[in-house]
PDB file of C-alpha atoms in Angstrom:
ATOM      1  CA  MET C 191      36.809  79.665-190.384  1.00  0.00           C
ATOM      2  CA  GLY C 192      39.309  79.133-187.577  1.00  0.00           C
ATOM      3  CA  ALA C 193      42.414  81.268-187.259  1.00  0.00           C
ATOM      4  CA  ASN C 194      44.660  78.476-188.551  1.00  0.00           C
ATOM      5  CA  MET C 195      42.383  77.526-191.429  1.00  0.00           C
ATOM      6  CA  ALA C 196      42.803  78.759-194.995  1.00  0.00           C
ATOM      7  CA  ARG C 197      40.853  78.554-198.231  1.00  0.00           C
ATOM      8  CA  ARG C 198      43.057  78.173-201.318  1.00  0.00           C
ATOM      9  CA  LEU C 199      42.125  78.412-204.967  1.00  0.00           C
ATOM     10  CA  ILE C 200      43.913  75.746-207.026  1.00  0.00           C
ATOM     11  CA  GLN C 201      44.161  75.120-210.753  1.00  0.00           C
ATOM     12  CA  PHE C 202      44.946  71.616-212.017  1.00  0.00           C
ATOM     13  CA  PRO C 203      45.073  69.813-215.390  1.00  0.00           C
ATOM     14  CA  CYS C 204      42.522  67.427-216.837  1.00  0.00           C
ATOM     15  CA  ALA C 205      42.627  66.036-220.400  1.00  0.00           C
ATOM     16  CA  GLY C 206      44.386  69.097-221.769  1.00  0.00           C
ATOM     17  CA  GLU C 207      42.110  71.553-219.942  1.00  0.00           C
ATOM     18  CA  THR C 208      42.499  73.477-216.689  1.00  0.00           C
ATOM     19  CA  LEU C 209      40.096  72.873-213.824  1.00  0.00           C
ATOM     20  CA  ALA C 210      39.440  75.236-210.923  1.00  0.00           C
ATOM     21  CA  GLY C 211      39.311  73.881-207.406  1.00  0.00           C
ATOM     22  CA  THR C 212      38.981  75.189-203.862  1.00  0.00           C
ATOM     23  CA  LEU C 213      40.691  73.635-200.855  1.00  0.00           C
ATOM     24  CA  ASP C 214      39.506  74.421-197.334  1.00  0.00           C
ATOM     25  CA  GLU C 215      42.497  73.354-195.292  1.00  0.00           C
ATOM     26  CA  ALA C 216      42.323  71.456-192.013  1.00  0.00           C
ATOM     27  CA  PRO C 217      44.621  69.028-190.181  1.00  0.00           C
ATOM     28  CA  GLY C 218      42.466  65.880-190.440  1.00  0.00           C
ATOM     29  CA  SER C 219      43.579  62.715-192.235  1.00  0.00           C
ATOM     30  CA  THR C 220      40.120  62.150-193.701  1.00  0.00           C
ATOM     31  CA  GLY C 221      39.035  64.620-196.369  1.00  0.00           C
ATOM     32  CA  LEU C 222      35.737  65.533-197.975  1.00  0.00           C
ATOM     33  CA  LEU C 223      35.590  65.783-201.773  1.00  0.00           C
ATOM     34  CA  ILE C 224      32.457  67.675-202.875  1.00  0.00           C
ATOM     35  CA  VAL C 225      31.324  67.083-206.452  1.00  0.00           C
ATOM     36  CA  SER C 226      28.937  69.649-207.945  1.00  0.00           C
ATOM     37  CA  GLY C 227      25.713  68.479-209.592  1.00  0.00           C
ATOM     38  CA  GLY C 228      24.062  69.642-212.804  1.00  0.00           C
ATOM     39  CA  ASN C 229      25.640  72.809-214.123  1.00  0.00           C
ATOM     40  CA  GLU C 230      26.212  74.254-210.655  1.00  0.00           C
ATOM     41  CA  LEU C 231      29.465  75.934-209.731  1.00  0.00           C
ATOM     42  CA  ARG C 232      31.502  74.468-206.906  1.00  0.00           C
ATOM     43  CA  VAL C 233      29.963  76.960-204.452  1.00  0.00           C
ATOM     44  CA  GLY C 234      26.649  75.102-204.795  1.00  0.00           C
ATOM     45  CA  ALA C 235      23.069  76.351-204.777  1.00  0.00           C
ATOM     46  CA  HIS C 236      22.715  79.420-202.558  1.00  0.00           C
ATOM     47  CA  ARG C 237      26.433  78.989-201.699  1.00  0.00           C
ATOM     48  CA  GLY C 238      25.417  75.865-199.804  1.00  0.00           C
ATOM     49  CA  MET C 239      28.503  73.810-200.633  1.00  0.00           C
ATOM     50  CA  ALA C 240      30.887  76.665-199.863  1.00  0.00           C
ATOM     51  CA  LEU C 241      29.253  77.159-196.466  1.00  0.00           C
ATOM     52  CA  LEU C 242      29.279  73.424-195.781  1.00  0.00           C
ATOM     53  CA  ALA C 243      32.974  73.237-196.701  1.00  0.00           C
ATOM     54  CA  GLN C 244      33.815  76.123-194.396  1.00  0.00           C
ATOM     55  CA  ARG C 245      32.035  74.563-191.457  1.00  0.00           C
ATOM     56  CA  ILE C 246      33.416  71.064-192.001  1.00  0.00           C
ATOM     57  CA  ALA C 247      36.979  72.409-192.321  1.00  0.00           C
ATOM     58  CA  ALA C 248      36.557  74.407-189.114  1.00  0.00           C
ATOM     59  CA  GLU C 249      35.715  71.105-187.427  1.00  0.00           C
ATOM     60  CA  GLY C 250      38.999  69.588-188.579  1.00  0.00           C
ATOM     61  CA  TRP C 251      38.360  67.898-191.941  1.00  0.00           C
ATOM     62  CA  PRO C 252      39.910  69.297-195.137  1.00  0.00           C
ATOM     63  CA  VAL C 253      37.472  69.848-198.005  1.00  0.00           C
ATOM     64  CA  PHE C 254      38.096  70.048-201.765  1.00  0.00           C
ATOM     65  CA  ARG C 255      35.575  71.290-204.363  1.00  0.00           C
ATOM     66  CA  TYR C 256      35.990  71.772-208.098  1.00  0.00           C
ATOM     67  CA  ASP C 257      34.293  72.844-211.315  1.00  0.00           C
ATOM     68  CA  ARG C 258      34.278  70.139-213.959  1.00  0.00           C
ATOM     69  CA  ARG C 259      35.263  70.942-217.544  1.00  0.00           C
ATOM     70  CA  GLY C 260      33.157  73.653-219.133  1.00  0.00           C
ATOM     71  CA  ILE C 261      31.646  74.837-215.835  1.00  0.00           C
ATOM     72  CA  GLY C 262      32.477  78.004-213.916  1.00  0.00           C
ATOM     73  CA  ASP C 263      36.185  78.794-213.911  1.00  0.00           C
ATOM     74  CA  SER C 264      37.208  75.545-215.645  1.00  0.00           C
ATOM     75  CA  THR C 265      38.068  75.437-219.335  1.00  0.00           C
ATOM     76  CA  GLY C 266      36.818  72.948-221.927  1.00  0.00           C
ATOM     77  CA  ASP C 267      33.429  71.725-223.065  1.00  0.00           C
ATOM     78  CA  ASN C 268      30.625  70.817-220.680  1.00  0.00           C
ATOM     79  CA  ARG C 269      29.644  67.282-221.658  1.00  0.00           C
ATOM     80  CA  GLY C 270      27.613  66.467-218.580  1.00  0.00           C
ATOM     81  CA  PHE C 271      28.134  64.196-215.611  1.00  0.00           C
ATOM     82  CA  GLY C 272      28.455  61.083-217.761  1.00  0.00           C
ATOM     83  CA  ASP C 273      31.746  62.402-219.102  1.00  0.00           C
ATOM     84  CA  GLY C 274      33.006  63.393-215.660  1.00  0.00           C
ATOM     85  CA  ARG C 275      35.260  60.428-214.910  1.00  0.00           C
ATOM     86  CA  GLY C 276      38.490  62.228-215.805  1.00  0.00           C
ATOM     87  CA  ASP C 277      37.495  65.320-213.834  1.00  0.00           C
ATOM     88  CA  LEU C 278      36.787  63.259-210.721  1.00  0.00           C
ATOM     89  CA  VAL C 279      40.026  61.305-210.986  1.00  0.00           C
ATOM     90  CA  ALA C 280      42.043  64.529-211.468  1.00  0.00           C
ATOM     91  CA  ALA C 281      40.276  66.237-208.560  1.00  0.00           C
ATOM     92  CA  ALA C 282      40.894  63.355-206.140  1.00  0.00           C
ATOM     93  CA  ALA C 283      44.580  63.195-207.127  1.00  0.00           C
ATOM     94  CA  THR C 284      44.959  66.954-206.707  1.00  0.00           C
ATOM     95  CA  PHE C 285      43.255  66.819-203.306  1.00  0.00           C
ATOM     96  CA  ARG C 286      45.759  64.230-202.115  1.00  0.00           C
ATOM     97  CA  ALA C 287      48.715  66.161-203.537  1.00  0.00           C
ATOM     98  CA  GLU C 288      47.645  69.487-202.024  1.00  0.00           C
ATOM     99  CA  ALA C 289      46.627  68.002-198.662  1.00  0.00           C
ATOM    100  CA  PRO C 290      49.275  65.301-198.100  1.00  0.00           C
ATOM    101  CA  ALA C 291      47.994  64.487-194.599  1.00  0.00           C
ATOM    102  CA  VAL C 292      44.800  63.094-196.142  1.00  0.00           C
ATOM    103  CA  ARG C 293      44.737  59.300-196.095  1.00  0.00           C
ATOM    104  CA  SER C 294      41.050  58.668-196.841  1.00  0.00           C
ATOM    105  CA  ILE C 295      38.491  60.545-198.916  1.00  0.00           C
ATOM    106  CA  LEU C 296      34.715  60.706-198.514  1.00  0.00           C
ATOM    107  CA  GLY C 297      33.031  61.663-201.780  1.00  0.00           C
ATOM    108  CA  PHE C 298      29.814  63.674-201.496  1.00  0.00           C
ATOM    109  CA  GLY C 299      27.564  64.753-204.354  1.00  0.00           C
ATOM    110  CA  ASN C 300      23.963  65.752-204.964  1.00  0.00           C
ATOM    111  CA  CYS C 301      21.818  64.794-207.982  1.00  0.00           C
ATOM    112  CA  ASP C 302      23.895  63.776-211.014  1.00  0.00           C
ATOM    113  CA  ALA C 303      27.086  64.439-209.033  1.00  0.00           C
ATOM    114  CA  ALA C 304      26.021  61.559-206.784  1.00  0.00           C
ATOM    115  CA  THR C 305      25.507  59.472-209.913  1.00  0.00           C
ATOM    116  CA  ALA C 306      28.978  60.345-211.187  1.00  0.00           C
ATOM    117  CA  LEU C 307      30.495  59.402-207.832  1.00  0.00           C
ATOM    118  CA  ALA C 308      28.708  56.065-207.834  1.00  0.00           C
ATOM    119  CA  LEU C 309      29.901  55.306-211.362  1.00  0.00           C
ATOM    120  CA  PHE C 310      33.500  56.537-211.198  1.00  0.00           C
ATOM    121  CA  HIS C 311      34.609  56.536-207.540  1.00  0.00           C
ATOM    122  CA  GLY C 312      36.643  53.363-207.960  1.00  0.00           C
ATOM    123  CA  ASP C 313      38.802  54.946-210.648  1.00  0.00           C
ATOM    124  CA  ALA C 314      39.446  57.894-208.316  1.00  0.00           C
ATOM    125  CA  ALA C 315      40.262  55.632-205.318  1.00  0.00           C
ATOM    126  CA  ILE C 316      37.588  57.312-203.195  1.00  0.00           C
ATOM    127  CA  ASP C 317      37.145  55.432-199.950  1.00  0.00           C
ATOM    128  CA  ALA C 318      33.515  56.134-198.984  1.00  0.00           C
ATOM    129  CA  LEU C 319      30.425  57.667-200.574  1.00  0.00           C
ATOM    130  CA  LEU C 320      27.610  59.949-199.447  1.00  0.00           C
ATOM    131  CA  LEU C 321      25.086  60.118-202.282  1.00  0.00           C
ATOM    132  CA  ALA C 322      22.296  62.696-202.057  1.00  0.00           C
ATOM    133  CA  ASN C 323      19.233  62.478-204.324  1.00  0.00           C
ATOM    134  CA  PRO C 324      21.036  60.526-207.067  1.00  0.00           C
ATOM    135  CA  TRP C 325      19.788  61.037-210.618  1.00  0.00           C
ATOM    136  CA  LEU C 326      18.654  57.552-211.677  1.00  0.00           C
ATOM    137  CA  VAL C 327      15.537  57.926-213.836  1.00  0.00           C
ATOM    138  CA  GLU C 328      15.133  60.173-216.863  1.00  0.00           C
ATOM    139  CA  SER C 329      12.060  62.409-217.122  1.00  0.00           C
ATOM    140  CA  VAL C 330       9.631  62.163-220.051  1.00  0.00           C
ATOM    141  CA  GLY C 331       9.922  65.538-221.806  1.00  0.00           C
ATOM    142  CA  ASP C 332       9.165  68.366-219.390  1.00  0.00           C
ATOM    143  CA  THR C 333       7.088  66.117-217.130  1.00  0.00           C
ATOM    144  CA  PRO C 334       8.470  65.139-213.704  1.00  0.00           C
ATOM    145  CA  PRO C 335       9.646  61.550-213.192  1.00  0.00           C
ATOM    146  CA  ALA C 336       6.889  58.952-213.024  1.00  0.00           C
ATOM    147  CA  ALA C 337       7.447  58.332-209.298  1.00  0.00           C
ATOM    148  CA  ALA C 338       6.866  62.019-208.541  1.00  0.00           C
ATOM    149  CA  VAL C 339       3.711  62.108-210.676  1.00  0.00           C
ATOM    150  CA  ARG C 340       2.454  58.963-208.931  1.00  0.00           C
ATOM    151  CA  ALA C 341       3.069  60.454-205.481  1.00  0.00           C
ATOM    152  CA  ARG C 342       1.133  63.598-206.399  1.00  0.00           C
ATOM    153  CA  TYR C 343      -1.818  61.560-207.664  1.00  0.00           C
ATOM    154  CA  VAL C 344      -1.886  59.499-204.473  1.00  0.00           C
ATOM    155  CA  ASP C 345      -1.965  62.688-202.380  1.00  0.00           C
ATOM    156  CA  ARG C 346      -4.800  64.092-204.489  1.00  0.00           C
ATOM    157  CA  LEU C 347      -6.846  60.897-204.344  1.00  0.00           C
ATOM    158  CA  ARG C 348      -6.715  61.142-200.549  1.00  0.00           C
ATOM    159  CA  ASP C 349      -8.073  64.705-200.638  1.00  0.00           C
ATOM    160  CA  PRO C 350     -11.925  64.916-200.868  1.00  0.00           C
ATOM    161  CA  ALA C 351     -11.639  68.470-202.210  1.00  0.00           C
ATOM    162  CA  GLN C 352      -9.886  67.150-205.323  1.00  0.00           C
ATOM    163  CA  TRP C 353     -12.805  64.807-206.047  1.00  0.00           C
ATOM    164  CA  VAL C 354     -15.204  67.735-205.746  1.00  0.00           C
ATOM    165  CA  ARG C 355     -13.075  69.733-208.222  1.00  0.00           C
ATOM    166  CA  LEU C 356     -13.122  66.805-210.662  1.00  0.00           C
ATOM    167  CA  LEU C 357     -16.916  66.445-210.471  1.00  0.00           C
ATOM    168  CA  ARG C 358     -17.336  70.187-211.010  1.00  0.00           C
ATOM    169  CA  GLY C 359     -15.143  70.140-214.113  1.00  0.00           C
ATOM    170  CA  GLN C 360     -12.409  72.215-212.445  1.00  0.00           C
ATOM    171  CA  VAL C 361      -9.611  69.752-213.224  1.00  0.00           C
ATOM    172  CA  ASP C 362      -7.508  70.247-216.360  1.00  0.00           C
ATOM    173  CA  LEU C 363      -8.144  66.929-218.117  1.00  0.00           C
ATOM    174  CA  GLY C 364      -5.293  67.579-220.556  1.00  0.00           C
ATOM    175  CA  LYS C 365      -2.757  67.752-217.723  1.00  0.00           C
ATOM    176  CA  LEU C 366      -4.353  64.709-216.118  1.00  0.00           C
ATOM    177  CA  ALA C 367      -4.013  62.740-219.353  1.00  0.00           C
ATOM    178  CA  GLY C 368      -0.383  63.863-219.721  1.00  0.00           C
ATOM    179  CA  GLY C 369       0.423  62.639-216.251  1.00  0.00           C
ATOM    180  CA  LEU C 370      -1.202  59.286-216.901  1.00  0.00           C
ATOM    181  CA  ARG C 371       0.796  58.924-220.122  1.00  0.00           C
ATOM    182  CA  THR C 372       3.967  59.526-218.095  1.00  0.00           C
ATOM    183  CA  LEU C 373       3.047  56.624-215.818  1.00  0.00           C
ATOM    184  CA  THR C 374       2.260  54.258-218.684  1.00  0.00           C
ATOM    185  CA  ARG C 375       5.445  55.142-220.611  1.00  0.00           C
ATOM    186  CA  ALA C 376       7.763  54.819-217.601  1.00  0.00           C
ATOM    187  CA  GLN C 377      10.440  52.199-218.271  1.00  0.00           C
ATOM    188  CA  PRO C 378      13.291  50.825-216.166  1.00  0.00           C
ATOM    189  CA  SER C 379      16.272  53.152-216.377  1.00  0.00           C
ATOM    190  CA  GLY C 380      19.498  51.873-217.889  1.00  0.00           C
ATOM    191  CA  LEU C 381      21.265  54.506-215.817  1.00  0.00           C
ATOM    192  CA  ALA C 382      19.886  52.981-212.618  1.00  0.00           C
ATOM    193  CA  GLU C 383      21.174  49.587-213.691  1.00  0.00           C
ATOM    194  CA  HIS C 384      24.655  51.014-214.353  1.00  0.00           C
ATOM    195  CA  VAL C 385      24.710  52.694-210.935  1.00  0.00           C
ATOM    196  CA  ALA C 386      23.507  49.514-209.223  1.00  0.00           C
ATOM    197  CA  ALA C 387      26.229  47.476-210.935  1.00  0.00           C
ATOM    198  CA  ALA C 388      28.920  50.001-209.942  1.00  0.00           C
ATOM    199  CA  LEU C 389      27.828  49.946-206.304  1.00  0.00           C
ATOM    200  CA  ALA C 390      27.616  46.154-206.272  1.00  0.00           C
ATOM    201  CA  ALA C 391      31.204  45.927-207.539  1.00  0.00           C
ATOM    202  CA  SER C 392      32.493  48.317-204.876  1.00  0.00           C
ATOM    203  CA  ASP C 393      33.401  47.790-201.230  1.00  0.00           C
ATOM    204  CA  ALA C 394      33.316  51.526-200.438  1.00  0.00           C
ATOM    205  CA  PRO C 395      30.975  52.228-197.487  1.00  0.00           C
ATOM    206  CA  THR C 396      28.016  54.113-198.950  1.00  0.00           C
ATOM    207  CA  THR C 397      25.061  56.049-197.544  1.00  0.00           C
ATOM    208  CA  LEU C 398      22.081  57.351-199.510  1.00  0.00           C
ATOM    209  CA  LEU C 399      20.496  60.683-198.525  1.00  0.00           C
ATOM    210  CA  LEU C 400      17.031  61.651-199.785  1.00  0.00           C
ATOM    211  CA  ALA C 401      14.943  64.807-199.516  1.00  0.00           C
ATOM    212  CA  ARG C 402      11.734  62.809-199.405  1.00  0.00           C
ATOM    213  CA  ARG C 403       9.423  65.213-201.303  1.00  0.00           C
ATOM    214  CA  ASP C 404      11.935  66.196-204.004  1.00  0.00           C
ATOM    215  CA  ASN C 405      11.089  64.891-207.489  1.00  0.00           C
ATOM    216  CA  THR C 406      14.545  63.433-208.103  1.00  0.00           C
ATOM    217  CA  ALA C 407      14.585  61.783-204.674  1.00  0.00           C
ATOM    218  CA  MET C 408      11.160  60.231-205.284  1.00  0.00           C
ATOM    219  CA  ALA C 409      12.358  58.833-208.591  1.00  0.00           C
ATOM    220  CA  CYS C 410      15.476  57.481-206.889  1.00  0.00           C
ATOM    221  CA  ALA C 411      13.458  55.841-204.109  1.00  0.00           C
ATOM    222  CA  ASP C 412      11.253  54.198-206.720  1.00  0.00           C
ATOM    223  CA  ALA C 413      14.257  52.850-208.642  1.00  0.00           C
ATOM    224  CA  TRP C 414      15.908  51.763-205.375  1.00  0.00           C
ATOM    225  CA  ARG C 415      13.073  49.290-204.805  1.00  0.00           C
ATOM    226  CA  GLY C 416      13.767  47.644-208.161  1.00  0.00           C
ATOM    227  CA  ALA C 417      15.519  44.350-208.719  1.00  0.00           C
ATOM    228  CA  ALA C 418      18.720  46.010-209.944  1.00  0.00           C
ATOM    229  CA  PHE C 419      19.515  47.198-206.407  1.00  0.00           C
ATOM    230  CA  ASP C 420      18.788  43.874-204.688  1.00  0.00           C
ATOM    231  CA  PRO C 421      22.527  43.089-204.259  1.00  0.00           C
ATOM    232  CA  VAL C 422      23.263  46.341-202.394  1.00  0.00           C
ATOM    233  CA  ARG C 423      20.027  47.386-200.711  1.00  0.00           C
ATOM    234  CA  ASN C 424      20.715  45.636-197.420  1.00  0.00           C
ATOM    235  CA  ARG C 425      24.203  47.103-196.964  1.00  0.00           C
ATOM    236  CA  ILE C 426      23.547  50.725-197.999  1.00  0.00           C
ATOM    237  CA  PRO C 427      21.565  52.716-195.435  1.00  0.00           C
ATOM    238  CA  VAL C 428      19.010  55.232-196.686  1.00  0.00           C
ATOM    239  CA  LEU C 429      18.505  58.370-194.577  1.00  0.00           C
ATOM    240  CA  ALA C 430      15.525  60.540-195.507  1.00  0.00           C
ATOM    241  CA  LEU C 431      14.633  64.123-194.639  1.00  0.00           C
ATOM    242  CA  ASP C 432      11.034  65.317-194.924  1.00  0.00           C
ATOM    243  CA  SER C 433      11.828  68.144-197.334  1.00  0.00           C
ATOM    244  CA  SER C 434      11.100  69.188-200.906  1.00  0.00           C
ATOM    245  CA  SER C 435      14.392  71.109-201.231  1.00  0.00           C
ATOM    246  CA  HIS C 436      16.541  69.289-203.771  1.00  0.00           C
ATOM    247  CA  SER C 437      19.692  71.146-202.661  1.00  0.00           C
ATOM    248  CA  PHE C 438      18.947  71.094-198.895  1.00  0.00           C
ATOM    249  CA  ALA C 439      18.771  74.880-199.085  1.00  0.00           C
ATOM    250  CA  ARG C 440      16.512  75.557-196.110  1.00  0.00           C
ATOM    251  CA  ALA C 441      18.068  76.364-192.752  1.00  0.00           C
ATOM    252  CA  GLY C 442      16.873  73.161-191.081  1.00  0.00           C
ATOM    253  CA  ASP C 443      17.819  71.097-194.135  1.00  0.00           C
ATOM    254  CA  ALA C 444      21.357  72.489-194.177  1.00  0.00           C
ATOM    255  CA  GLU C 445      21.793  71.551-190.511  1.00  0.00           C
ATOM    256  CA  TRP C 446      20.563  68.014-191.187  1.00  0.00           C
ATOM    257  CA  LEU C 447      22.937  67.676-194.140  1.00  0.00           C
ATOM    258  CA  HIS C 448      25.898  68.940-192.112  1.00  0.00           C
ATOM    259  CA  THR C 449      25.186  66.366-189.414  1.00  0.00           C
ATOM    260  CA  ARG C 450      25.035  63.547-191.961  1.00  0.00           C
ATOM    261  CA  VAL C 451      28.313  64.649-193.575  1.00  0.00           C
ATOM    262  CA  ALA C 452      30.085  64.912-190.221  1.00  0.00           C
ATOM    263  CA  GLU C 453      28.834  61.459-189.206  1.00  0.00           C
ATOM    264  CA  ALA C 454      30.045  59.943-192.466  1.00  0.00           C
ATOM    265  CA  LEU C 455      33.475  61.557-192.124  1.00  0.00           C
ATOM    266  CA  ALA C 456      33.838  60.261-188.580  1.00  0.00           C
ATOM    267  CA  ALA C 457      33.004  56.752-189.776  1.00  0.00           C
ATOM    268  CA  VAL C 458      35.625  56.596-192.557  1.00  0.00           C
TER     269      VAL C 458
END
């Protein structure tokens, strides 16, 4: 981090609880608000979000991260991303109060954090969105989403060695049957419809990022082709990376993600 940059730990209230946040200071008027996905801490998988924040701040854009209620250093009960509206609103307000030079905010989140941003960004007055691998389709039990299962079957059907294994009885027919049941039981996701409606009602510039071989990204891409997203598909660009890393944890992936974040910040 540059000599004039600082990283501050900040506590702020939310619905009677105390949330923990981290501000990487920088002089820019556009700020990056990073929302953590799943049950991850604000540092992110393999410290990926902390490293991204440090680099982005060194390039001139302030960055704020936080733990939602019940996660990490924040108090309260963890009720999942669907209950994260108040946390997001409180975090955006705190970001603006602690970095008063910020005039516009780009919200970035991966997985269900991207979903939360899509659903609640309007309430938090977030100006633009960068949504990575949004969680749109529920899995069936412990089985991957239907789109991921379908992609694996397509790859196997193209491989002559897999046909030889099947003819020799080397394929687990129980697993095969389970995968086929996943495909037949797959139903349109109400969550996807809610996200599509929220994006259609918003004028915030939005970009979708996908790690193409990640299960969640494959499920998202499948849902994205559905009728629910017809109103927004033409105005939301989709940028895909040929990776299976859900959290963009590989060295090349992290560089690609940084470039996409910097481009989005420059465009706000």
